[in-house]
mmCIF file of C-alpha atoms and ligand atoms in Angstrom:
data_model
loop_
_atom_site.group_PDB
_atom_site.id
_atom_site.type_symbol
_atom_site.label_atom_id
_atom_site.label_comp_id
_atom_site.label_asym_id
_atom_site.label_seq_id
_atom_site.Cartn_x
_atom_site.Cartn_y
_atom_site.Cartn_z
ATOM 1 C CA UNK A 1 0.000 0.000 0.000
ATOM 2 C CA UNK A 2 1.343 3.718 -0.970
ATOM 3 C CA UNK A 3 2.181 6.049 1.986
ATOM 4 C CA UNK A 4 -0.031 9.202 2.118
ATOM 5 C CA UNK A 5 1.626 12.689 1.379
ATOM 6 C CA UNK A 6 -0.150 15.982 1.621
ATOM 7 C CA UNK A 7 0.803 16.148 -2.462
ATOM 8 C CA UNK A 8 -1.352 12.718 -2.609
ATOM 9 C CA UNK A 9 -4.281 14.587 -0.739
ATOM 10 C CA UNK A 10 -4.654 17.769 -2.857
ATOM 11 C CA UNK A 11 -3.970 15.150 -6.028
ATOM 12 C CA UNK A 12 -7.468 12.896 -4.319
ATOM 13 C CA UNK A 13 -9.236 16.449 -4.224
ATOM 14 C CA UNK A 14 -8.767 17.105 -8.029
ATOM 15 C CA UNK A 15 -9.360 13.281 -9.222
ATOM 16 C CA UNK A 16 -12.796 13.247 -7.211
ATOM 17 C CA UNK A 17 -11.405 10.171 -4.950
ATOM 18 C CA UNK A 18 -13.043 10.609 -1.385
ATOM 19 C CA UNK A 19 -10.382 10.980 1.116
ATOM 20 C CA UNK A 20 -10.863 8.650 4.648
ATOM 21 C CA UNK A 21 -9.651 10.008 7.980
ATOM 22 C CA UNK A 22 -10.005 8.424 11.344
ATOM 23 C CA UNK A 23 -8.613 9.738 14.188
ATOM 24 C CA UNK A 24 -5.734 7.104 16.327
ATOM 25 C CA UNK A 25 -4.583 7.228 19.664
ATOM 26 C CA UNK A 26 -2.411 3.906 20.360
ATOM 27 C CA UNK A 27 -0.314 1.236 18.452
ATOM 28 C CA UNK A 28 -3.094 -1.418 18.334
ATOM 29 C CA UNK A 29 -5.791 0.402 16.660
ATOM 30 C CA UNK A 30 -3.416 2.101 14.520
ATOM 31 C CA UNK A 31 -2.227 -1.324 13.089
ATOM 32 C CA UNK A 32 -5.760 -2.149 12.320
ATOM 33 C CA UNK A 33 -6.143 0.851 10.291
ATOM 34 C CA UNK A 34 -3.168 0.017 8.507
ATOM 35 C CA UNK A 35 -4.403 -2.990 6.828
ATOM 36 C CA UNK A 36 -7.427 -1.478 5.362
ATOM 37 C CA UNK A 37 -5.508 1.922 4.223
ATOM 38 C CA UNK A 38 -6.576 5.032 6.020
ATOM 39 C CA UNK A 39 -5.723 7.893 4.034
ATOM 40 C CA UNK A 40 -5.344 10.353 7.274
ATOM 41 C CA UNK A 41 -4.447 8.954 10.698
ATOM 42 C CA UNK A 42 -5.186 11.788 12.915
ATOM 43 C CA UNK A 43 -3.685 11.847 16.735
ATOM 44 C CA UNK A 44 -5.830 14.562 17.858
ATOM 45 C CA UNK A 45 -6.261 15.713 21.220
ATOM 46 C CA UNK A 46 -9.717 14.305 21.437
ATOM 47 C CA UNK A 47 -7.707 11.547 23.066
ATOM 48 C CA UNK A 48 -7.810 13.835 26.194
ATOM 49 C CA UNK A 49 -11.272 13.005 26.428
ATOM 50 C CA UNK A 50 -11.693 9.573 24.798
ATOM 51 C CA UNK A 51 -9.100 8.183 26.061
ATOM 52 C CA UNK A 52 -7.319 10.266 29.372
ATOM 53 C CA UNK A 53 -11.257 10.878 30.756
ATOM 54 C CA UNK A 54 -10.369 14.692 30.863
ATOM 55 C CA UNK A 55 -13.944 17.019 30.467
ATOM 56 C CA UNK A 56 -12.720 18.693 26.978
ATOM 57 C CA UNK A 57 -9.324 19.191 25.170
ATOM 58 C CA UNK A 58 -8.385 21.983 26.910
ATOM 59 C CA UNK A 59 -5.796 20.075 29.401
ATOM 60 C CA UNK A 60 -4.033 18.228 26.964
ATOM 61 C CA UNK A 61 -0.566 18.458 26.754
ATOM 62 C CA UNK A 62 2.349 18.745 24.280
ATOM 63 C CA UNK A 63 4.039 15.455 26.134
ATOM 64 C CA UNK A 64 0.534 13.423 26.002
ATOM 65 C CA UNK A 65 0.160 14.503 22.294
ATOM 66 C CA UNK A 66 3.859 12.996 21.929
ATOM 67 C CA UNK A 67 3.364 9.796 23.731
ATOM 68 C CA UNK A 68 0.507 8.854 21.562
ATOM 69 C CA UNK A 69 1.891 10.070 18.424
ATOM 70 C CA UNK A 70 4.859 7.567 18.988
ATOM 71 C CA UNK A 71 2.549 4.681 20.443
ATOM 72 C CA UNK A 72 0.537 5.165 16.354
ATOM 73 C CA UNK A 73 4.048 5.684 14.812
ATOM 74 C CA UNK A 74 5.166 1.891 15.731
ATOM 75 C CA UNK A 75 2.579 0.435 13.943
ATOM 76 C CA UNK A 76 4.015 2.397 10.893
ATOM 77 C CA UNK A 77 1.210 3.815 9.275
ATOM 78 C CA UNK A 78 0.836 4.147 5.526
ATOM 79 C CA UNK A 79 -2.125 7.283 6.145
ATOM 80 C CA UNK A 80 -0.558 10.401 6.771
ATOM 81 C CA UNK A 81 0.181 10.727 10.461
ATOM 82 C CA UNK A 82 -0.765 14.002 11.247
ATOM 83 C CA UNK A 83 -1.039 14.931 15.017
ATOM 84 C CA UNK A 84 -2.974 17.763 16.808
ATOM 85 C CA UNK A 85 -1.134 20.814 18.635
ATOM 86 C CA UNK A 86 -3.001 20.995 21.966
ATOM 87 C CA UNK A 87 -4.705 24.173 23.517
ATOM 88 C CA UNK A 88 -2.285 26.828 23.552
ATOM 89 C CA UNK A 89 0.676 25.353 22.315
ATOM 90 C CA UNK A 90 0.473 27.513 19.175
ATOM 91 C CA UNK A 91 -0.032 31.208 18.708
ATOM 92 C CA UNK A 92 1.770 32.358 21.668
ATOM 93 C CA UNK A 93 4.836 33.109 20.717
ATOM 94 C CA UNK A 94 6.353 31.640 16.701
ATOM 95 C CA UNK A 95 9.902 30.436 18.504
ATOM 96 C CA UNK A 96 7.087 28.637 21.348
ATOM 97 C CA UNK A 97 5.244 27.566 18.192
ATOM 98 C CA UNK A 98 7.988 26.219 16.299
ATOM 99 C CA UNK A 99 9.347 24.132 19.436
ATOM 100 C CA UNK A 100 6.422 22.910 20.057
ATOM 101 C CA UNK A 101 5.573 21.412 16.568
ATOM 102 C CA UNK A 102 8.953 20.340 15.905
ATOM 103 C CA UNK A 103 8.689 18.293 19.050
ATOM 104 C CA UNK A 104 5.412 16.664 17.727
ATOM 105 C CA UNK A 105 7.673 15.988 14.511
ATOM 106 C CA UNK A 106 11.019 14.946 15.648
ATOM 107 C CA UNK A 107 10.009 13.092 18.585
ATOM 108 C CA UNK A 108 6.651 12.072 18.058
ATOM 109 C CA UNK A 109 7.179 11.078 14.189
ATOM 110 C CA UNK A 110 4.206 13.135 13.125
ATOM 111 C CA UNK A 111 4.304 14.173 9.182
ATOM 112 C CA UNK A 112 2.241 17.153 9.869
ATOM 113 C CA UNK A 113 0.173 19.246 12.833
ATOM 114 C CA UNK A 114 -3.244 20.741 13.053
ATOM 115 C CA UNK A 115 -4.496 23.182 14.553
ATOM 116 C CA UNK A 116 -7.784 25.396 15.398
ATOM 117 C CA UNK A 117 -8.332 28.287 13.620
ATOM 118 C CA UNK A 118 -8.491 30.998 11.058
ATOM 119 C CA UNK A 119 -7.362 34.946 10.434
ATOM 120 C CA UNK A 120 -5.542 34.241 14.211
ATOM 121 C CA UNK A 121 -3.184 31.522 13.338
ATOM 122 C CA UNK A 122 -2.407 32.081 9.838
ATOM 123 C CA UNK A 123 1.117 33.920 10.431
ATOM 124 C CA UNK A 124 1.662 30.942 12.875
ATOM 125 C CA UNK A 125 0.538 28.225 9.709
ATOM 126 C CA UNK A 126 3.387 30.472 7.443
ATOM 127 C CA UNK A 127 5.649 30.113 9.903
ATOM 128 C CA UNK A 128 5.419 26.327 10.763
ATOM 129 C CA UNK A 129 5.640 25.669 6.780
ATOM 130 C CA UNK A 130 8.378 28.092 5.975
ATOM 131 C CA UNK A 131 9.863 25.996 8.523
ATOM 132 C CA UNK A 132 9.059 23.019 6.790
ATOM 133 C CA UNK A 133 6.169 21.488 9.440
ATOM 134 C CA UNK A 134 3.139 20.988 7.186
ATOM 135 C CA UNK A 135 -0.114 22.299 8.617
ATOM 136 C CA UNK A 136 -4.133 20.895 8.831
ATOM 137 C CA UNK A 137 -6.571 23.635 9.147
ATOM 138 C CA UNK A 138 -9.567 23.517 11.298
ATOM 139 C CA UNK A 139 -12.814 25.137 11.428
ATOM 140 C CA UNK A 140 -16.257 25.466 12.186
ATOM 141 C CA UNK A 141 -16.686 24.011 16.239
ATOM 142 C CA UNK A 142 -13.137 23.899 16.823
ATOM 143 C CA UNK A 143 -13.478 22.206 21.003
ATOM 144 C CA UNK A 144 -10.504 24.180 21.921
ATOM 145 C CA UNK A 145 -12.974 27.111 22.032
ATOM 146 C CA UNK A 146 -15.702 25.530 24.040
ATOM 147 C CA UNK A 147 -15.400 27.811 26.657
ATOM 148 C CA UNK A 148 -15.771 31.084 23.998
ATOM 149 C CA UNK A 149 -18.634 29.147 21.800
ATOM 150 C CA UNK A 150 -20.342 28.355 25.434
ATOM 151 C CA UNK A 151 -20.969 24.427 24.967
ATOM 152 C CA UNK A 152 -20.349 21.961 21.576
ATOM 153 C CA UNK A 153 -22.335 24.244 18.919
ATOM 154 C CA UNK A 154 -22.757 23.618 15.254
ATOM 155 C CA UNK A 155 -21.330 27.206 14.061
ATOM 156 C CA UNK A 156 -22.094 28.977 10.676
ATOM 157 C CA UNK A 157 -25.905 29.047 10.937
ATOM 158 C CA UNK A 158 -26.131 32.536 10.474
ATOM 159 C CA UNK A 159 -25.290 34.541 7.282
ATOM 160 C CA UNK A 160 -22.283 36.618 8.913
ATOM 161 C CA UNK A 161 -20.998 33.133 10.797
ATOM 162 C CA UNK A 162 -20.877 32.203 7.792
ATOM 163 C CA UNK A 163 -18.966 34.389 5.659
ATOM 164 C CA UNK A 164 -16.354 34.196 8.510
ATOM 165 C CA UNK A 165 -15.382 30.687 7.905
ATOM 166 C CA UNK A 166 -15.425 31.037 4.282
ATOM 167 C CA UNK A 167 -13.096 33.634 5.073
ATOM 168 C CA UNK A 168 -10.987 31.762 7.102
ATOM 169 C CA UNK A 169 -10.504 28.914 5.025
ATOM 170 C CA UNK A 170 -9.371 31.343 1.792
ATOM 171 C CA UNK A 171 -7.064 32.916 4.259
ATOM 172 C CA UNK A 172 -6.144 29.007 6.001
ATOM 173 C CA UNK A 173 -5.567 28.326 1.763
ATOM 174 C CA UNK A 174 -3.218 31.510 0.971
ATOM 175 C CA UNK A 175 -1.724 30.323 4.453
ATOM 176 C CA UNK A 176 -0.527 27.267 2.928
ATOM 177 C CA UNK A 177 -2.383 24.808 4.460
ATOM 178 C CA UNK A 178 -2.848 21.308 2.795
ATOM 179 C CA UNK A 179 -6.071 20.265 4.085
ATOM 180 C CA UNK A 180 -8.994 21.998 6.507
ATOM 181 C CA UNK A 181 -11.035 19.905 8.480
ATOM 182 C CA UNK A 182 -14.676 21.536 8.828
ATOM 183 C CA UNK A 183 -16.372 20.398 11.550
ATOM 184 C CA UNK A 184 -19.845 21.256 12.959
ATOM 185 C CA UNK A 185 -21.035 23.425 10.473
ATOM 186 C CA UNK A 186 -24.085 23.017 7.750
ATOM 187 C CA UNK A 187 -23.735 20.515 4.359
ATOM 188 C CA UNK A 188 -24.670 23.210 2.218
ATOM 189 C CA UNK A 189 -21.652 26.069 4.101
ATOM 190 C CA UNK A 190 -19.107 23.164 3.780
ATOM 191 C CA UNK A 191 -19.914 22.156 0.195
ATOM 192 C CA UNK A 192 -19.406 25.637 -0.794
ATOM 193 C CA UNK A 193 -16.556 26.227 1.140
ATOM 194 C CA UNK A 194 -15.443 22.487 -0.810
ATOM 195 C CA UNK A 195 -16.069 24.144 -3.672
ATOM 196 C CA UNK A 196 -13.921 27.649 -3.148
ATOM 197 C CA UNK A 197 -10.415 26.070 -1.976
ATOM 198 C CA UNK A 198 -7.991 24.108 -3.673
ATOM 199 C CA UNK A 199 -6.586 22.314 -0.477
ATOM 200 C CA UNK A 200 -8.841 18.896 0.915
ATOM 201 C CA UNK A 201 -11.634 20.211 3.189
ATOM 202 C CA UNK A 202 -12.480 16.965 6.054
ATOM 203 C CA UNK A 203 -15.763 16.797 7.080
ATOM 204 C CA UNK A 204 -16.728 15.724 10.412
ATOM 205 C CA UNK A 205 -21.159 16.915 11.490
ATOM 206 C CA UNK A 206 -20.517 18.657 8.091
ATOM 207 C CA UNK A 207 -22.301 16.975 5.652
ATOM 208 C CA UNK A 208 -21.367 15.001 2.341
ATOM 209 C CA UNK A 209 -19.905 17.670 0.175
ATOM 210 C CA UNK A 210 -16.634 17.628 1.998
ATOM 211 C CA UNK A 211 -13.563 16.130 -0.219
ATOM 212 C CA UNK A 212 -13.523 13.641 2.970
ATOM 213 C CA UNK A 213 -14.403 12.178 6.369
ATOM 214 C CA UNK A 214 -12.935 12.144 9.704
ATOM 215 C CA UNK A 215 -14.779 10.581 12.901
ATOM 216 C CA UNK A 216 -13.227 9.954 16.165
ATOM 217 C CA UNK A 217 -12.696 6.285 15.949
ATOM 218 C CA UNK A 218 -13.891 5.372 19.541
ATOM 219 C CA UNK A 219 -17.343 6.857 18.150
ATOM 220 C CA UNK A 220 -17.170 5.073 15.316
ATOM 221 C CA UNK A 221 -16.875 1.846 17.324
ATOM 222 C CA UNK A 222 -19.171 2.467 19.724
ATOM 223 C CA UNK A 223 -16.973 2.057 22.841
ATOM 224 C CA UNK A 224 -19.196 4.812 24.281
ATOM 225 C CA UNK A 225 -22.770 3.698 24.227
ATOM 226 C CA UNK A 226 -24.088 6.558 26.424
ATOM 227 C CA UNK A 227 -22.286 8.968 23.531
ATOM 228 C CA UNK A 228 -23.569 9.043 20.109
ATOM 229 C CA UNK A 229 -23.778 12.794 18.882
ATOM 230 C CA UNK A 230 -26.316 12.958 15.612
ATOM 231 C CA UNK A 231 -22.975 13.145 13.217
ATOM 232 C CA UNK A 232 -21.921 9.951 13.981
ATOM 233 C CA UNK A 233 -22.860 6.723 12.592
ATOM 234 C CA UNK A 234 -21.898 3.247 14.552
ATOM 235 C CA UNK A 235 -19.799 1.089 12.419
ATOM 236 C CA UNK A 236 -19.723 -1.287 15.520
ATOM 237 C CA UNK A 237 -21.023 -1.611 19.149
ATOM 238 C CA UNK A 238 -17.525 -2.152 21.125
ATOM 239 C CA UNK A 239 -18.601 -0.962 24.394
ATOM 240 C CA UNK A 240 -21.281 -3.866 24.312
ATOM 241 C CA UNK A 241 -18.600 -6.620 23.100
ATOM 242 C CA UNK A 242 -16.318 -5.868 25.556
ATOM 243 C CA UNK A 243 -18.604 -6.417 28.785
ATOM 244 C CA UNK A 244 -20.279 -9.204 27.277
ATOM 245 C CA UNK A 245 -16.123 -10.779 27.123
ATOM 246 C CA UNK A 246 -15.368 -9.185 30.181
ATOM 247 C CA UNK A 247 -18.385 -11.146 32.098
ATOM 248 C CA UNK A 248 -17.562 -14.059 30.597
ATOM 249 C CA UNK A 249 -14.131 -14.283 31.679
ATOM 250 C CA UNK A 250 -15.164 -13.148 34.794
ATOM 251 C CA UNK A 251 -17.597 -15.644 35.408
ATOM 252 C CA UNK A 252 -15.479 -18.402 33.605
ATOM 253 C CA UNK A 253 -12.532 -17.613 36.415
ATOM 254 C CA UNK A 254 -14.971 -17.710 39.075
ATOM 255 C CA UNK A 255 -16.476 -20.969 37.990
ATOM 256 C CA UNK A 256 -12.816 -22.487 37.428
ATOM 257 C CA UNK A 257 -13.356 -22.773 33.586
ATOM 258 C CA UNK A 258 -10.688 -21.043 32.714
ATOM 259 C CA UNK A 259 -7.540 -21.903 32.337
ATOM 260 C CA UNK A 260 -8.331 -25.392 30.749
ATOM 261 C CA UNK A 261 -5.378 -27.673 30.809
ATOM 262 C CA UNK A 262 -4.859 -26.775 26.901
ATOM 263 C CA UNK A 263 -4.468 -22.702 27.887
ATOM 264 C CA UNK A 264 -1.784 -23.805 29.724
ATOM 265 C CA UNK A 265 1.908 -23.848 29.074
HETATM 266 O O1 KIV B 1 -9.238 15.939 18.051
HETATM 267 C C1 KIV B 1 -9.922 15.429 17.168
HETATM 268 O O2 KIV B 1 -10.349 14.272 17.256
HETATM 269 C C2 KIV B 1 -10.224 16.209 15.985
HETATM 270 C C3 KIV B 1 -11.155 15.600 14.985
HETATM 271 C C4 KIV B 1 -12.538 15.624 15.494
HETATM 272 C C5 KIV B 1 -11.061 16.255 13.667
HETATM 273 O O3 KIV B 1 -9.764 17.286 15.851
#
């Protein structure tokens, strides 16, 4: 199977060839994704929530981000491995910037970072690729805001909304982005917006019109069955899988069942 490249991506956009994105937080599932050929394995910060219990994003940090990335980067992906910059780790100062997504790279093996925003970061996104660090947009309900959008809120709804985020994501485009994700906003905004850049545009509670999908793979699987925003569709039911063999076990051990003498070695 070919390894991604951001060249690869723009080249999918222009042929017409949906692009698939999941996101990947540890070496297991991340050699699972390899054999069927994700095009985008994304290590985004969502794993402070799906998988480190934290309330939002907010308290991720640079380290965690790095662990993970490295824990996905064993299983040697052939997707591009891109990896989220968490909550202010960018756009503070562009020597803070720069450190901080050339850690992601060097030590975390990421190919690329993302990060939330538009107009606001897009002397940061210059300065990361003059630098060589190629950048993922992302727009629409970007979580790192929650606390500015007041709650999880699809955004663009109303006219002015949504001439912002075009906005943003010509300005993301002149940037030098390779790829925006657009999450949480209406089909019809992120078909447009589809329509108006060059670069990829990832949909995720954005509709079809997007050059491709990204869903955060724990939803996907259904290892959450108390959590299934209107966006997501279950490719699996995990969470219900996983008791059913934990009980088992369970009662197997407690019942002496288990080991039999052919589990032993
Ligand atoms: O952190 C994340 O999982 C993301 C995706 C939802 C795009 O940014």
């Amino acid at each position: 199977m070919n390894n991604i490249t951001t060249t690869k991506l723009k080249e999918m956009k222009n042929k017409g060839r949906k692009i698939t994105a999941l996101t990947c937080y540890n070496y297991s599932m991340a050699r699972i994704m390899k054999k069927v050929g994700i095009d985008v394995v994304l290590v985004g910060d969502s794993l402070g929530m799906v998988e480190l219990g934290y309330e939002n994003t907010i308290p991720v940090t640079i380290d965690e981000m790095i662990e993970h990335t490295r824990a996905v980067k064993r299983a040697k992906p052939t997707g591009l491995l891109v990896t989220d910059m968490p909550f202010l780790s960018y756009n503070i100062t562009k020597q803070k910037t720069l450190q901080a997504a050339g850690r992601i790279i060097k030590e975390g093996g990421a190919e690329a970072v993302k990060l939330e925003g538009g107009r606001p970061v897009a002397e940061t996104v210059k300065h990361l690729i003059e630098n060589n660090i190629p950048v993922m947009g992302h727009l629409g309900l970007t979580p790192q805001s929650i606390h500015k959008m007041g709650g999880y809120k699809v955004q663009g709804r109303e006219e002015a909304q949504a001439a912002k985020i075009v906005t943003d994501a010509k300005i993301l485009e002149g940037a030098g982005v390779f790829a925006i994700v657009l999450e949480g906003i209406p089909a019809g905004l992120a078909a447009e917006i589809t329509k108006k850049v060059s670069v990829p545009t990832i949909g995720i509670g954005a509709g079809p019109g997007c050059d491709g999908q990204i869903l955060v793979v724990n939803d996907m699987l259904g290892m959450d069955m108390n959590f299934k925003p209107k966006y997501v569709r279950r490719y699996a039911k995990l969470e219900k899988e996983i008791v059913r063999a934990f009980k088992n076990y369970a009662e197997e051990v407690r019942e002496g069942d288990f080991p039999s003498n052919l589990e032993s070695y």
